[in-house]
PDB file of C-alpha atoms in Angstrom:
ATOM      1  CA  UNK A 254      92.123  45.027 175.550  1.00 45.00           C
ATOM      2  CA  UNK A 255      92.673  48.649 174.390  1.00 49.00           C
ATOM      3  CA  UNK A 256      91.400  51.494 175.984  1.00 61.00           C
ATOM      4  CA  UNK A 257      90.970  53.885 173.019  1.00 69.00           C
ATOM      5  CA  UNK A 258      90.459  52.883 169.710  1.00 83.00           C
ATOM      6  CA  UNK A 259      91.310  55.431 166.566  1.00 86.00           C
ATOM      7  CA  UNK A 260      89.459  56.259 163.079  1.00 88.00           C
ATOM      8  CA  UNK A 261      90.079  55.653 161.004  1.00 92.00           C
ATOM      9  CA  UNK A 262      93.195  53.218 160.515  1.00 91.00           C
ATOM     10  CA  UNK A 263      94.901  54.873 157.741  1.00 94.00           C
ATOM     11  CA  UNK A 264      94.596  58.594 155.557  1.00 95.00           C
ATOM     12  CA  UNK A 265      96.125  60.083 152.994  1.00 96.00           C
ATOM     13  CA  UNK A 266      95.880  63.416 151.974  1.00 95.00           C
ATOM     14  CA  UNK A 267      98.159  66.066 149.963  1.00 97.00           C
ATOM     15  CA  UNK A 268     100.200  68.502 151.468  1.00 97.00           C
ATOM     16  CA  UNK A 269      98.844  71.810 152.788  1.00 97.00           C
ATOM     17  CA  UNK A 270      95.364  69.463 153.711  1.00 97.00           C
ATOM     18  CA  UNK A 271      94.248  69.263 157.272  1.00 97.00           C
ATOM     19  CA  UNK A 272      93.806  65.753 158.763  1.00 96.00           C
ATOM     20  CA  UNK A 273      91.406  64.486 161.465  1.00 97.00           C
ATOM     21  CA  UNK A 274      91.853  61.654 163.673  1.00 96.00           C
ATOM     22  CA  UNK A 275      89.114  60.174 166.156  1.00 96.00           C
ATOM     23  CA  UNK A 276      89.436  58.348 169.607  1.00 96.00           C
ATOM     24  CA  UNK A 277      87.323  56.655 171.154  1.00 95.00           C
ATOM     25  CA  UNK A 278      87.437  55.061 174.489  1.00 94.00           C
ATOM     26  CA  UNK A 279      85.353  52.724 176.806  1.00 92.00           C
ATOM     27  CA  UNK A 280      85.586  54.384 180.547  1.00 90.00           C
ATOM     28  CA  UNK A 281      85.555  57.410 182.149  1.00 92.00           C
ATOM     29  CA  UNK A 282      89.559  59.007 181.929  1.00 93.00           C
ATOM     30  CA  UNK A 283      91.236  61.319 184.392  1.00 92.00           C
ATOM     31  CA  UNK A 284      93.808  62.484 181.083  1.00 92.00           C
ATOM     32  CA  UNK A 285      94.140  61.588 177.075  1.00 94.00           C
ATOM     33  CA  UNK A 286      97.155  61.706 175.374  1.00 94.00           C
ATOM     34  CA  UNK A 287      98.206  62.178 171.634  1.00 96.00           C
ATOM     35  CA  UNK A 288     101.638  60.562 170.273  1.00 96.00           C
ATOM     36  CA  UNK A 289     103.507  60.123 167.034  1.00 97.00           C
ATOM     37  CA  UNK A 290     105.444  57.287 166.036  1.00 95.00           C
ATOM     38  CA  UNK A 291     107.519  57.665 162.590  1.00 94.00           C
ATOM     39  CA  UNK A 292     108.221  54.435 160.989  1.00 90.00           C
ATOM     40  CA  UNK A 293     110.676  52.396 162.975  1.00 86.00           C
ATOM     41  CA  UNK A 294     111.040  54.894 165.606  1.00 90.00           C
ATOM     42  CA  UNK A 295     109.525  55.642 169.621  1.00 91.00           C
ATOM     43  CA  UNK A 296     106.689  57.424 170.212  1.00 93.00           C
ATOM     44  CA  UNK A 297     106.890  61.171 170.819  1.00 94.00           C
ATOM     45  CA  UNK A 298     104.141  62.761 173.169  1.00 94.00           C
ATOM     46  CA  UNK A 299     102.140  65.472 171.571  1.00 96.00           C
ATOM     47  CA  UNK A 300      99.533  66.842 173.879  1.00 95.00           C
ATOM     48  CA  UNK A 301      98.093  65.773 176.759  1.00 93.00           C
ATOM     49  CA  UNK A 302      94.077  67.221 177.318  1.00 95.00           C
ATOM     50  CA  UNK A 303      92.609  66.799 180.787  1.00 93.00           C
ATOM     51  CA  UNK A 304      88.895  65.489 181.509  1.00 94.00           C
ATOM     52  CA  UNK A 305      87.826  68.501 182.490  1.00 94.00           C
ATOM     53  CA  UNK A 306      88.950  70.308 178.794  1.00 96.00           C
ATOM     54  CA  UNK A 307      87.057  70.659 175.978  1.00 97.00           C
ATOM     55  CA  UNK A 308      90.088  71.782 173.222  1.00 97.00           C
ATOM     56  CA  UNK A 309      93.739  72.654 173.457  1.00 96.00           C
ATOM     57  CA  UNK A 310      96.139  73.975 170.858  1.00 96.00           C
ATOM     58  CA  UNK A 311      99.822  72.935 170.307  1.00 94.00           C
ATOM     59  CA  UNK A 312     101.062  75.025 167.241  1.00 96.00           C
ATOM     60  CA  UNK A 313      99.275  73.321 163.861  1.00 97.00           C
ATOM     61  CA  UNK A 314      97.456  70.874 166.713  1.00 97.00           C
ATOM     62  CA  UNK A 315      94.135  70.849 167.829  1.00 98.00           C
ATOM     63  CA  UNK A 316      92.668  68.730 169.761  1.00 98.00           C
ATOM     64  CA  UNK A 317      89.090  68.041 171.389  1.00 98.00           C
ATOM     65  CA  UNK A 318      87.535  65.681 173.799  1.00 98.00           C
ATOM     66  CA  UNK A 319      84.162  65.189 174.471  1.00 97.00           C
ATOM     67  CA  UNK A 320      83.678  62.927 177.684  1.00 96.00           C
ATOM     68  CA  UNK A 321      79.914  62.770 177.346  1.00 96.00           C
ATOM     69  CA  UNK A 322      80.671  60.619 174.143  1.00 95.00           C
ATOM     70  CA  UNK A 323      83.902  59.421 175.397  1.00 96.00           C
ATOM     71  CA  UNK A 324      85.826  60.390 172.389  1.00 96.00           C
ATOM     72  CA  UNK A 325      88.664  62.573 171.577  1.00 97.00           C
ATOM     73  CA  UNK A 326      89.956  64.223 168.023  1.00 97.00           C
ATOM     74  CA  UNK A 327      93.250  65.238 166.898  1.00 98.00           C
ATOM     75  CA  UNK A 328      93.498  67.746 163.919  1.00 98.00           C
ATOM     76  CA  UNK A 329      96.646  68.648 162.289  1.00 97.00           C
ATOM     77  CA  UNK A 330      96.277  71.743 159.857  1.00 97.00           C
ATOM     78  CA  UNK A 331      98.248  72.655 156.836  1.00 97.00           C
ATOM     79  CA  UNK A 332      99.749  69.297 156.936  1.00 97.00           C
ATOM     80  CA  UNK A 333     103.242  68.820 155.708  1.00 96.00           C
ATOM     81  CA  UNK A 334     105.475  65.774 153.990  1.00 95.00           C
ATOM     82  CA  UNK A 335     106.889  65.328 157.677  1.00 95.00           C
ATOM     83  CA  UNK A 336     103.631  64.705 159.264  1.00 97.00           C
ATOM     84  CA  UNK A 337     103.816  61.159 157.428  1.00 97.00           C
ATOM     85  CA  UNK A 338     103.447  59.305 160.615  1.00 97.00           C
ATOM     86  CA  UNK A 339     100.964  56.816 163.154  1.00 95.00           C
ATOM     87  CA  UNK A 340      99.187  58.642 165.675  1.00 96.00           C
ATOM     88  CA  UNK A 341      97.818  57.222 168.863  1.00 95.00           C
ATOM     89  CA  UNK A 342      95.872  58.382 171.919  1.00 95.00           C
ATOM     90  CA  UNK A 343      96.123  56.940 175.066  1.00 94.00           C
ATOM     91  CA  UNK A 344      93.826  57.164 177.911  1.00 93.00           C
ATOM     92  CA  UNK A 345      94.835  57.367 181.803  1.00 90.00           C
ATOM     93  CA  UNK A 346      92.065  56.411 183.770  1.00 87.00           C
ATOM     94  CA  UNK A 347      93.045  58.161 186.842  1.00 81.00           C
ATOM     95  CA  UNK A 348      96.191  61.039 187.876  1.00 73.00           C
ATOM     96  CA  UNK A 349      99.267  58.412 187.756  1.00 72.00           C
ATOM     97  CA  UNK A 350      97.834  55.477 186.529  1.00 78.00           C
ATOM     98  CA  UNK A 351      99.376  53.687 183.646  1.00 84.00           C
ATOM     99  CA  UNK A 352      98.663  54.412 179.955  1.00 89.00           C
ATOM    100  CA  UNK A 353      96.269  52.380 177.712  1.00 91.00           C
ATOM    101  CA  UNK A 354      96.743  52.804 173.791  1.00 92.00           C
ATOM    102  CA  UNK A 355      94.986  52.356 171.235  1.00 91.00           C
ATOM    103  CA  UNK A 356      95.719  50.917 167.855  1.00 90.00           C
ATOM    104  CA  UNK A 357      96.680  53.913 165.961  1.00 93.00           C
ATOM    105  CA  UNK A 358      96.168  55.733 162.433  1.00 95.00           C
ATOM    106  CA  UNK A 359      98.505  56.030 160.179  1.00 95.00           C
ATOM    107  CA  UNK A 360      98.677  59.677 158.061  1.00 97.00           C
ATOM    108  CA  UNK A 361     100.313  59.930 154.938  1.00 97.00           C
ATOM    109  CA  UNK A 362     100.643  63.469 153.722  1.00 97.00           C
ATOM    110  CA  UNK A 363     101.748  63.539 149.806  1.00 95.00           C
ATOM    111  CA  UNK A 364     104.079  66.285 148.519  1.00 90.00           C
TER     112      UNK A 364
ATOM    113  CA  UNK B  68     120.718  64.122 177.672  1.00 69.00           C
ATOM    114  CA  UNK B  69     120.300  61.156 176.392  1.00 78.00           C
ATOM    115  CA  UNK B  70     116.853  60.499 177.229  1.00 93.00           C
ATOM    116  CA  UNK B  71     115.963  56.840 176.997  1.00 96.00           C
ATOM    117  CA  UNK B  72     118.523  54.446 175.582  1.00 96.00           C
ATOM    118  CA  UNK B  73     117.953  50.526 175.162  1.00 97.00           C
ATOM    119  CA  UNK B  74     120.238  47.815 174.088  1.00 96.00           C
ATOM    120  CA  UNK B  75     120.500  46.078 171.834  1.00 97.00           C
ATOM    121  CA  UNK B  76     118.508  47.341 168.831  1.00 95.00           C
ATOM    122  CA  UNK B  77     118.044  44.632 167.030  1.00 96.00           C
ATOM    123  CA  UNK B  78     118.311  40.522 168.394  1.00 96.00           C
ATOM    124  CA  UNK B  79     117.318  37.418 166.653  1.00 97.00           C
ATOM    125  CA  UNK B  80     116.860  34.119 168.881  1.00 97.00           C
ATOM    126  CA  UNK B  81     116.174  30.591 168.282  1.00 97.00           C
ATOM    127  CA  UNK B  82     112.794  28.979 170.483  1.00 98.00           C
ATOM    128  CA  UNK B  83     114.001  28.585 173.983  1.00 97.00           C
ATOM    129  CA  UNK B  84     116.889  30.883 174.183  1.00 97.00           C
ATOM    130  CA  UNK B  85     116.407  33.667 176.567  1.00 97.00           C
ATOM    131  CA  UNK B  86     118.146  37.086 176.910  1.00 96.00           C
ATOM    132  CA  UNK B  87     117.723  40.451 178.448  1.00 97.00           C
ATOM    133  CA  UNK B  88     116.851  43.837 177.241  1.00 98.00           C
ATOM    134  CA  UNK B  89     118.079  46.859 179.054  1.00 97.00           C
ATOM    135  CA  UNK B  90     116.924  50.113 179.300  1.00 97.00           C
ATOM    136  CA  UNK B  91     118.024  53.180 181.391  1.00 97.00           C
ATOM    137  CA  UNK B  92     116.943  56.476 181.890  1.00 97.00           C
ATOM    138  CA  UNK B  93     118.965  59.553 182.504  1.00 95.00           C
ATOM    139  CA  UNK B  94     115.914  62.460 183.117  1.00 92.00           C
ATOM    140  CA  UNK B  95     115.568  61.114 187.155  1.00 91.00           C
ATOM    141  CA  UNK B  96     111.934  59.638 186.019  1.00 91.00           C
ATOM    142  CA  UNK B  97     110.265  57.373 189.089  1.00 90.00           C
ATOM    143  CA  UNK B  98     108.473  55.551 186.548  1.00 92.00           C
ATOM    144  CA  UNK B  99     109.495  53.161 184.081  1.00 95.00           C
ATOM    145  CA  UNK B 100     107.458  51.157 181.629  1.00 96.00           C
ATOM    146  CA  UNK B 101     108.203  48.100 179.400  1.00 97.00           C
ATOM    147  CA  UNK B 102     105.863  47.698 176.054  1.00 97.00           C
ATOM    148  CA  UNK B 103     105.659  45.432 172.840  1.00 97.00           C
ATOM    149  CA  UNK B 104     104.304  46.659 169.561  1.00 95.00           C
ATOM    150  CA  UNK B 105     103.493  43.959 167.165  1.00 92.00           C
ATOM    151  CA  UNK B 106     103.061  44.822 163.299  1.00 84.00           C
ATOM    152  CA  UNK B 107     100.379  47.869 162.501  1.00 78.00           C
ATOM    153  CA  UNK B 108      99.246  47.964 166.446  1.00 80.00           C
ATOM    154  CA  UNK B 109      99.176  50.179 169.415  1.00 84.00           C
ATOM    155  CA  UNK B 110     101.451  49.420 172.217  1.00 92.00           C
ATOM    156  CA  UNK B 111     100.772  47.074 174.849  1.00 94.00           C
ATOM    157  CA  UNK B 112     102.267  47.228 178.265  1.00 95.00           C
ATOM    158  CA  UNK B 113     103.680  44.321 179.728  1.00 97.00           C
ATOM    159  CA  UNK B 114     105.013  45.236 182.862  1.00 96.00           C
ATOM    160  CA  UNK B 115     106.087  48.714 184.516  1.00 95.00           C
ATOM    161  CA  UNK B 116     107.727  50.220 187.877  1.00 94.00           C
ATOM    162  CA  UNK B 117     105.618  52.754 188.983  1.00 89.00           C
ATOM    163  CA  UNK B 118     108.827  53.784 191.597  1.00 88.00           C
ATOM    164  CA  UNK B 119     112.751  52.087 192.261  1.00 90.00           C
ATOM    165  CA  UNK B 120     112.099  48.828 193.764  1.00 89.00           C
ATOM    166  CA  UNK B 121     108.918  48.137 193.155  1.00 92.00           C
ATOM    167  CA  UNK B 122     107.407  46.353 189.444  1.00 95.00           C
ATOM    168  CA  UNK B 123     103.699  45.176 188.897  1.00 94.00           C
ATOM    169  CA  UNK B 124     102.039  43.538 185.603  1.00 95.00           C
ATOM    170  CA  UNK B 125     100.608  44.948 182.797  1.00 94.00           C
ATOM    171  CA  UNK B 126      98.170  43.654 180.127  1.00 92.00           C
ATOM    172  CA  UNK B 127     100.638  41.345 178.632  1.00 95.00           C
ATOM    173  CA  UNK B 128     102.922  40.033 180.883  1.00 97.00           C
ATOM    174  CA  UNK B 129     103.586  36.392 180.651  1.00 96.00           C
ATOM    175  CA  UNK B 130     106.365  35.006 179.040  1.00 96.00           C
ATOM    176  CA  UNK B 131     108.746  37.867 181.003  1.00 98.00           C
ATOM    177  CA  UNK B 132     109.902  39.036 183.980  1.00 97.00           C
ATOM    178  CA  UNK B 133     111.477  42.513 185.067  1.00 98.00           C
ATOM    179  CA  UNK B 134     114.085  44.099 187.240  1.00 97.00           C
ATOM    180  CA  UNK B 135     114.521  47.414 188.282  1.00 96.00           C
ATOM    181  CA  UNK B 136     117.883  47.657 189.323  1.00 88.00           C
ATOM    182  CA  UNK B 137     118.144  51.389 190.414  1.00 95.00           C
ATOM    183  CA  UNK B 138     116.560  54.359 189.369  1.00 94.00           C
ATOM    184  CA  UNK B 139     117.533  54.784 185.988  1.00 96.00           C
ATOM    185  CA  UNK B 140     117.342  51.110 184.764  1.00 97.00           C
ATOM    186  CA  UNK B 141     114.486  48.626 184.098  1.00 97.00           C
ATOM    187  CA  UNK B 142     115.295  45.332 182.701  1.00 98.00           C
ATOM    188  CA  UNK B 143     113.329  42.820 180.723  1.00 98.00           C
ATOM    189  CA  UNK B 144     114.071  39.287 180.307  1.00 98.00           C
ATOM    190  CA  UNK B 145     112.763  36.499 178.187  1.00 97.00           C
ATOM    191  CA  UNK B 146     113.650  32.869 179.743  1.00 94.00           C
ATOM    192  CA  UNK B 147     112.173  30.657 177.017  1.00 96.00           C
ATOM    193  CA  UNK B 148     111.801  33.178 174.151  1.00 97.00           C
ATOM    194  CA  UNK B 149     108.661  31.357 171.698  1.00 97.00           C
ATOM    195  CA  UNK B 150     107.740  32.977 168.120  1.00 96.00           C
ATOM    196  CA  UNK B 151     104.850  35.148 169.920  1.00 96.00           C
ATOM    197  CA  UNK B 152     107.445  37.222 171.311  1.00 97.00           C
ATOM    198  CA  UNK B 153     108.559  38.593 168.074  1.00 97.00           C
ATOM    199  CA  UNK B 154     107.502  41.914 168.382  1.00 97.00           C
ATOM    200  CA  UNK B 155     109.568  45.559 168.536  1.00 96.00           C
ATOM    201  CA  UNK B 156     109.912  46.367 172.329  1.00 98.00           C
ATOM    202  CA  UNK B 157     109.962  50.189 173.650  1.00 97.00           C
ATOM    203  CA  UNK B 158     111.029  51.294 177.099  1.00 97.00           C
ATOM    204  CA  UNK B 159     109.598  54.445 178.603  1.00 96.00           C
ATOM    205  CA  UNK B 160     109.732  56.753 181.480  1.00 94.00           C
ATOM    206  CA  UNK B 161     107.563  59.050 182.829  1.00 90.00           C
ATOM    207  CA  UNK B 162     107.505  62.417 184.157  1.00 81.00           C
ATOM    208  CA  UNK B 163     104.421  63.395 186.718  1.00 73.00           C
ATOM    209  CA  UNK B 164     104.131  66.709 188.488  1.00 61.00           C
ATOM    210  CA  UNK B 165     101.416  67.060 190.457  1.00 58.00           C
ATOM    211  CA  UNK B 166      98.456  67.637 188.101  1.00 54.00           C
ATOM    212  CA  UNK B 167     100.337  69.625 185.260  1.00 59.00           C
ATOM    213  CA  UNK B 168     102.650  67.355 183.833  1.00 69.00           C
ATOM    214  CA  UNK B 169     102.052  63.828 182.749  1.00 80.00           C
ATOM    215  CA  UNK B 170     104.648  62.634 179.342  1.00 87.00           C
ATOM    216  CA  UNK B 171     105.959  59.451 178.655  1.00 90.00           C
ATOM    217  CA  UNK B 172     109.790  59.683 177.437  1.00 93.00           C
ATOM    218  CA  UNK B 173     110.495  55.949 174.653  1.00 95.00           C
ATOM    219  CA  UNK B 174     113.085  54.859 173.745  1.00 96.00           C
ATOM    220  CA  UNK B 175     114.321  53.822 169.993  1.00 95.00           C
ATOM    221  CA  UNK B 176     113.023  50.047 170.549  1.00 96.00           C
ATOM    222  CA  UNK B 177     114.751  46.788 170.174  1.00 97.00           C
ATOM    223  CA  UNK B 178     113.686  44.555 167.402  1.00 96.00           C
ATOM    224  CA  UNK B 179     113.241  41.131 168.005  1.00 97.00           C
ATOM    225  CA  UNK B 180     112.926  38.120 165.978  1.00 97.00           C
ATOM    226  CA  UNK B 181     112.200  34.529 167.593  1.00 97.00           C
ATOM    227  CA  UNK B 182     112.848  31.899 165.089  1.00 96.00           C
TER     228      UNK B 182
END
């Protein structure tokens, strides 16, 4: 079973838009981590937000996490062409345990 | 640096055949992790090695068996490959330091076909 599950499971939006992703996830977490995946390729980590955080930055990232509603949101602002992507988030339930993903969403941004 | 390689990138097999996929790891990670993606899904972890010599199950793990066979390289094998096991498989490593650091290093994923 997955961990975190994302919202929604696809968007599309035009360049220079800002897109919002949601996790949401079933127990309490020690970590949540962001990743991209470009079609047919690994997943690259994107920022990692700690329990006891409430919002981090990474350049055109933002992202939030709200334990008391177990959820988590990624924003990416002034999106561009090469944002076209799936995003996941993956919990870790304690420091060094393994990762749980969730399904993904998948971001088209239209030049 | 390489980073995380894996070979071979893409393998098609017939029911029953079984083969290997390798992966190695050139960043001194202690941790190694073995997942399959299946079409317009998250990953799913099917076994890992938390540290050389040792391996433990993940969520999906039957149908395959590992080997860590040094530091940098974590095997995977399929002994009876069926049709569920078509899937794209990604290795992974993992850096941990202390509290501040926790990323997870894939590879470019073999693609698999069971036929």
């Amino acid at each position: 079973s997955q961990q975190g599950e994302e919202d929604p499971q696809a968007l599309s939006i035009q360049e220079g838009e800002n897109a919002t992703m949601n996790c949401s996830y079933k127990t309490s977490i020690n970590n949540l981590q962001w990743y991209r995946q470009n079609s047919g390729r690994g997943l690259v980590h994107l920022i990692l937000i700690r329990s006891n955080e409430r919002e981090k930055h990474s350049g055109r990232l933002r992202v939030t996490l709200d334990t008391s509603k177990k959820s988590s949101s990624l924003l990416i602002t002034a999106s561009r062409a090469a944002d076209t992507a799936s995003y996941f988030c993956a919990t870790v339930k304690a420091a060094g345990n393994k990762l749980t993903f969730g399904g993904g969403t998948r971001v088209l941004v239209k030049p | 640096n390489a980073g995380v390689t894996q070979t071979p990138k893409f393998q098609v097999l017939k029911t029953g055949q079984s083969m290997t996929l390798q992966c190695a790891q050139d960043m001194n990670h202690n941790s190694m992790y073995w997942y399959r993606q299946d079409p317009g899904m998250g990953l799913r972890l099917i076994y890992y090695s938390a540290s050389e010599g040792t391996t433990d199950k993940g969520e999906v793990p039957n149908g395959y068996n590992v080997s860590r066979l040094n530091k940098r390289e974590f095997s995977l094998r399929l002994e009876s490959a069926a049709p569920s096991q078509t899937s794209v498989y990604f290795c992974a490593s993992r850096t941990l330091s202390g509290t501040s650091t926790d990323t997870q290093y894939f590879g470019p994923g073999t693609r698999l076909t069971v036929l």
